[in-house]
Short mmCIF file of C-alpha atoms in Angstrom, two decimals:
data_model
loop_
_atom_site.label_atom_id
_atom_site.label_comp_id
_atom_site.label_asym_id
_atom_site.label_seq_id
_atom_site.Cartn_x
_atom_site.Cartn_y
_atom_site.Cartn_z
CA MET S 1 253.59 110.80 79.41
CA PHE S 2 251.71 111.76 75.83
CA ILE S 3 249.74 108.64 76.15
CA PHE S 4 248.14 109.32 79.72
CA MET S 5 247.53 112.69 78.59
CA THR S 6 245.70 111.74 75.59
CA LEU S 7 243.29 109.23 76.66
CA PRO S 8 241.15 111.20 78.55
CA LEU S 9 240.85 113.41 75.55
CA ILE S 10 239.74 110.44 73.77
CA ALA S 11 236.87 109.37 76.11
CA TRP S 12 235.68 113.07 76.01
CA SER S 13 235.53 113.05 72.30
CA GLU S 14 233.75 109.43 72.29
CA ALA S 15 231.45 111.43 74.70
CA GLN S 16 230.65 113.82 72.88
CA GLU S 17 230.08 111.95 69.66
CA ARG S 18 227.62 109.68 71.77
CA GLN S 19 225.75 112.92 72.92
CA ASP S 20 224.56 110.73 75.83
CA PRO S 21 221.54 112.85 77.43
CA GLU S 22 221.61 113.34 80.92
CA PRO S 23 218.59 112.40 83.17
CA ASN S 24 216.47 115.38 84.10
CA GLN S 25 215.04 115.76 87.35
CA GLU S 26 211.89 114.00 86.72
CA GLU S 27 213.66 111.00 85.36
CA ALA S 28 216.12 110.99 88.10
CA ALA S 29 213.14 111.28 90.95
CA ASP S 30 211.47 108.15 88.89
CA ALA S 31 214.80 106.26 89.04
CA LEU S 32 215.29 106.75 92.49
CA ALA S 33 211.57 105.63 93.28
CA ASP S 34 212.05 102.58 91.69
CA GLN S 35 215.16 101.87 93.73
CA ILE S 36 213.30 102.70 96.79
CA ARG S 37 210.58 100.31 95.62
CA VAL S 38 212.68 97.55 94.71
CA SER S 39 214.80 97.89 98.17
CA LYS S 40 211.70 97.45 99.98
CA LEU S 41 210.47 94.61 98.20
CA ARG S 42 213.91 92.69 98.55
CA HIS S 43 214.16 93.75 102.40
CA LYS S 44 210.03 91.98 102.89
CA LEU S 45 211.50 88.98 100.87
CA LEU S 46 214.38 88.52 103.23
CA ASP S 47 212.62 89.37 106.42
CA ALA S 48 209.95 86.65 105.64
CA THR S 49 212.74 83.92 105.13
CA LYS S 50 213.26 82.02 107.91
CA ARG S 51 217.08 82.18 108.93
CA LYS S 52 217.30 78.76 110.24
CA GLU S 53 216.81 77.39 106.38
CA ILE S 54 219.14 79.55 104.70
CA PRO S 55 221.93 77.64 103.82
CA TYR S 56 225.13 78.44 105.86
CA LEU S 57 223.51 81.04 107.71
CA LYS S 58 221.47 77.87 109.26
CA ASP S 59 224.88 76.60 110.29
CA PHE S 60 226.58 79.74 111.53
CA ILE S 61 223.39 80.36 114.14
CA ALA S 62 223.64 76.97 115.45
CA LEU S 63 227.34 77.06 116.20
CA TYR S 64 227.05 80.56 117.27
CA PRO S 65 223.21 81.38 118.84
CA ASP S 66 224.29 84.46 119.73
CA SER S 67 224.72 85.87 116.27
CA VAL S 68 224.08 89.19 115.02
CA VAL S 69 222.28 89.26 111.22
CA ARG S 70 222.06 92.41 109.43
CA TYR S 71 221.73 93.28 105.86
CA LEU S 72 224.80 94.44 103.58
CA SER S 73 225.75 95.57 100.08
CA PHE S 74 228.84 93.93 98.75
CA ALA S 75 230.53 92.80 95.55
CA LYS S 76 229.03 90.19 93.51
CA ALA S 77 225.80 90.12 95.36
CA ASP S 78 222.48 91.43 95.09
CA PHE S 79 221.17 93.95 97.44
CA PRO S 80 220.31 93.27 100.42
CA SER S 81 222.43 90.55 101.10
CA LEU S 82 223.47 88.85 104.29
CA SER S 83 226.29 89.66 106.91
CA VAL S 84 226.35 87.72 110.32
CA ASN S 85 228.56 88.21 112.93
CA THR S 86 229.70 86.91 116.24
CA THR S 87 232.55 87.47 118.95
CA LEU S 88 234.75 84.61 120.28
CA HIS S 89 236.59 84.51 123.50
CA ASP S 90 235.94 88.45 124.24
CA ARG S 91 239.02 88.76 121.90
CA TYR S 92 237.71 87.77 118.27
CA GLN S 93 235.30 88.70 115.50
CA LEU S 94 234.10 85.94 112.99
CA ASN S 95 231.86 87.41 110.40
CA MET S 96 230.30 85.40 107.41
CA ARG S 97 228.90 87.36 104.38
CA ILE S 98 226.35 85.37 101.90
CA PRO S 99 225.09 86.69 98.81
CA VAL S 100 221.43 86.70 97.90
CA ARG S 101 219.85 86.33 94.43
CA TYR S 102 216.34 87.53 93.52
CA SER S 103 214.28 87.21 90.38
CA GLU S 104 213.89 89.92 87.95
CA ASP S 105 210.59 91.26 89.26
CA ASN S 106 212.00 90.91 92.97
CA LYS S 107 209.23 88.59 93.76
CA LYS S 108 211.32 85.80 95.41
CA ILE S 109 214.63 84.68 96.31
CA THR S 110 216.21 82.38 93.76
CA GLY S 111 219.54 81.50 95.65
CA TYR S 112 222.39 82.07 97.72
CA GLY S 113 226.08 82.25 96.57
CA GLU S 114 228.97 80.71 98.58
CA PRO S 115 229.79 82.24 102.14
CA LEU S 116 232.80 84.52 102.57
CA CYS S 117 234.42 84.41 106.08
CA TYR S 118 236.39 86.58 107.99
CA LEU S 119 238.05 86.01 111.42
CA SER S 120 239.63 89.03 112.88
CA GLU S 121 241.40 89.41 116.23
CA ILE S 122 241.11 92.71 118.39
CA SER S 123 243.92 93.50 120.51
CA SER S 124 242.40 96.40 122.06
CA VAL S 125 239.25 98.51 122.51
CA THR S 126 239.16 102.17 123.26
CA PRO S 127 235.74 103.63 124.89
CA ARG S 128 234.27 106.83 124.41
CA ASP S 129 231.60 108.89 126.20
CA ASP S 130 227.85 108.34 124.80
CA GLY S 131 227.04 111.50 125.86
CA ALA S 132 224.27 109.96 128.14
CA GLY S 133 226.51 109.27 131.39
CA GLY S 134 227.50 105.84 130.15
CA THR S 135 230.44 104.61 127.31
CA GLU S 136 230.31 103.29 123.93
CA LEU S 137 232.80 101.73 121.45
CA GLY S 138 235.42 104.43 120.11
CA GLY S 139 237.49 102.41 118.18
CA THR S 140 239.41 99.15 118.23
CA SER S 141 242.86 97.80 117.40
CA GLY S 142 243.45 94.70 115.13
CA GLY S 143 245.87 92.03 116.42
CA ASP S 144 247.99 89.57 114.75
CA LEU S 145 245.13 86.72 113.62
CA TYR S 146 243.41 87.37 110.42
CA LYS S 147 241.91 84.73 108.32
CA HIS S 148 239.85 84.97 105.15
CA PHE S 149 238.25 81.75 104.16
CA GLY S 150 235.74 80.44 101.63
CA LEU S 151 233.05 77.34 101.60
CA GLN S 152 235.59 74.48 101.93
CA ASP S 153 237.11 75.87 105.03
CA TRP S 154 233.73 76.73 106.55
CA LYS S 155 232.58 73.03 105.98
CA LYS S 156 235.67 72.07 107.83
CA LEU S 157 234.80 74.26 110.83
CA VAL S 158 231.14 73.06 110.90
CA GLU S 159 232.44 69.47 110.90
CA ALA S 160 234.59 70.38 113.84
CA LYS S 161 231.81 71.84 115.71
CA GLY S 162 233.54 75.47 115.36
CA ASP S 163 237.13 74.07 116.34
CA PHE S 164 239.39 76.56 114.95
CA THR S 165 242.38 74.19 114.93
CA SER S 166 240.54 72.49 112.12
CA LEU S 167 242.02 75.12 110.02
CA GLY S 168 245.19 75.40 111.69
CA LEU S 169 244.56 78.09 113.90
CA LYS S 170 245.12 78.35 117.49
CA LEU S 171 242.70 81.07 119.14
CA GLU S 172 243.78 82.63 122.60
CA VAL S 173 240.79 81.92 124.78
CA ASN S 174 241.94 82.85 128.32
CA LYS S 175 242.97 86.50 127.14
CA PRO S 176 240.07 88.57 126.91
CA VAL S 177 240.33 92.10 125.82
CA PRO S 178 239.42 94.98 128.39
CA ASN S 179 236.10 96.71 127.26
CA PHE S 180 235.42 93.97 124.59
CA ASN S 181 231.56 94.15 125.98
CA LEU S 182 231.43 97.48 123.92
CA VAL S 183 232.20 95.37 120.53
CA LYS S 184 229.45 93.29 121.56
CA LYS S 185 227.15 96.29 122.19
CA TYR S 186 228.08 98.08 118.74
CA LEU S 187 227.47 94.71 116.62
CA LYS S 188 224.13 94.24 118.30
CA SER S 189 223.11 97.78 117.77
CA LEU S 190 223.67 96.95 113.77
CA GLU S 191 220.94 93.80 113.84
CA ARG S 192 218.76 93.71 111.57
CA LYS S 193 215.20 93.85 113.25
CA ILE S 194 212.43 91.90 111.54
CA PRO S 195 208.83 93.76 111.70
CA LYS S 196 206.34 91.39 113.94
CA GLN S 197 204.07 91.41 110.56
CA ALA S 198 206.94 89.75 108.68
CA ASP S 199 208.52 87.40 111.49
CA PRO S 200 209.09 84.25 109.75
CA GLU S 201 209.35 82.58 113.43
CA GLN S 202 205.72 83.71 114.43
CA PRO S 203 202.68 82.30 112.80
CA ALA S 204 200.32 84.69 111.29
CA THR S 205 197.23 85.85 113.16
CA PRO S 206 194.45 85.08 111.75
CA PRO S 207 191.46 88.06 111.34
CA GLU S 208 188.83 88.11 113.57
CA SER S 209 185.89 86.83 112.69
CA LYS S 210 182.45 89.31 113.17
CA SER S 211 179.68 87.88 114.86
CA ASN S 212 176.32 88.98 113.15
CA GLN S 213 174.03 90.74 115.57
#
């Protein structure tokens, strides 16, 4: 008991000896402004990258054309990184997370990390009033199946063209969950919308030339 009570006192004493100054209001504002600047630069870079050329993401989209891509922050990855979702047989959700690496000056993407995949079963969907005469997702209950897998199993799944028996899994293909459309609607609402000026799939429109009069 004495040890656990002493440790905080030691930490406090060391902090006092260091006398680390707390950032003032101006320094805090500058730090926040820098974070916003970096975030905008990185979002612009990721928006301008062709998704069908990004490792692992291109295979996910090829297998599941209705995929929903969003940007997330997660462990061991720079922000923003990639998260892509799809649903299967109106019963399952498959998510892949792809770490993105940026240069120190935030002017280019230097690479991508190995994907992390999560397959989860949804056994029930609870709707709720959306306040506009319709319904929206209120909650879900998980089923028995949950699978977390990495690069090697992902390669197996791609080679098997999305057949999960390649991973030793048997999915229920004829047991749709009532109201599962609300899960799809919710996932779609999270999609990262790429601004038109940054859309990598659309060629940039050349500026109009002005005729001399």
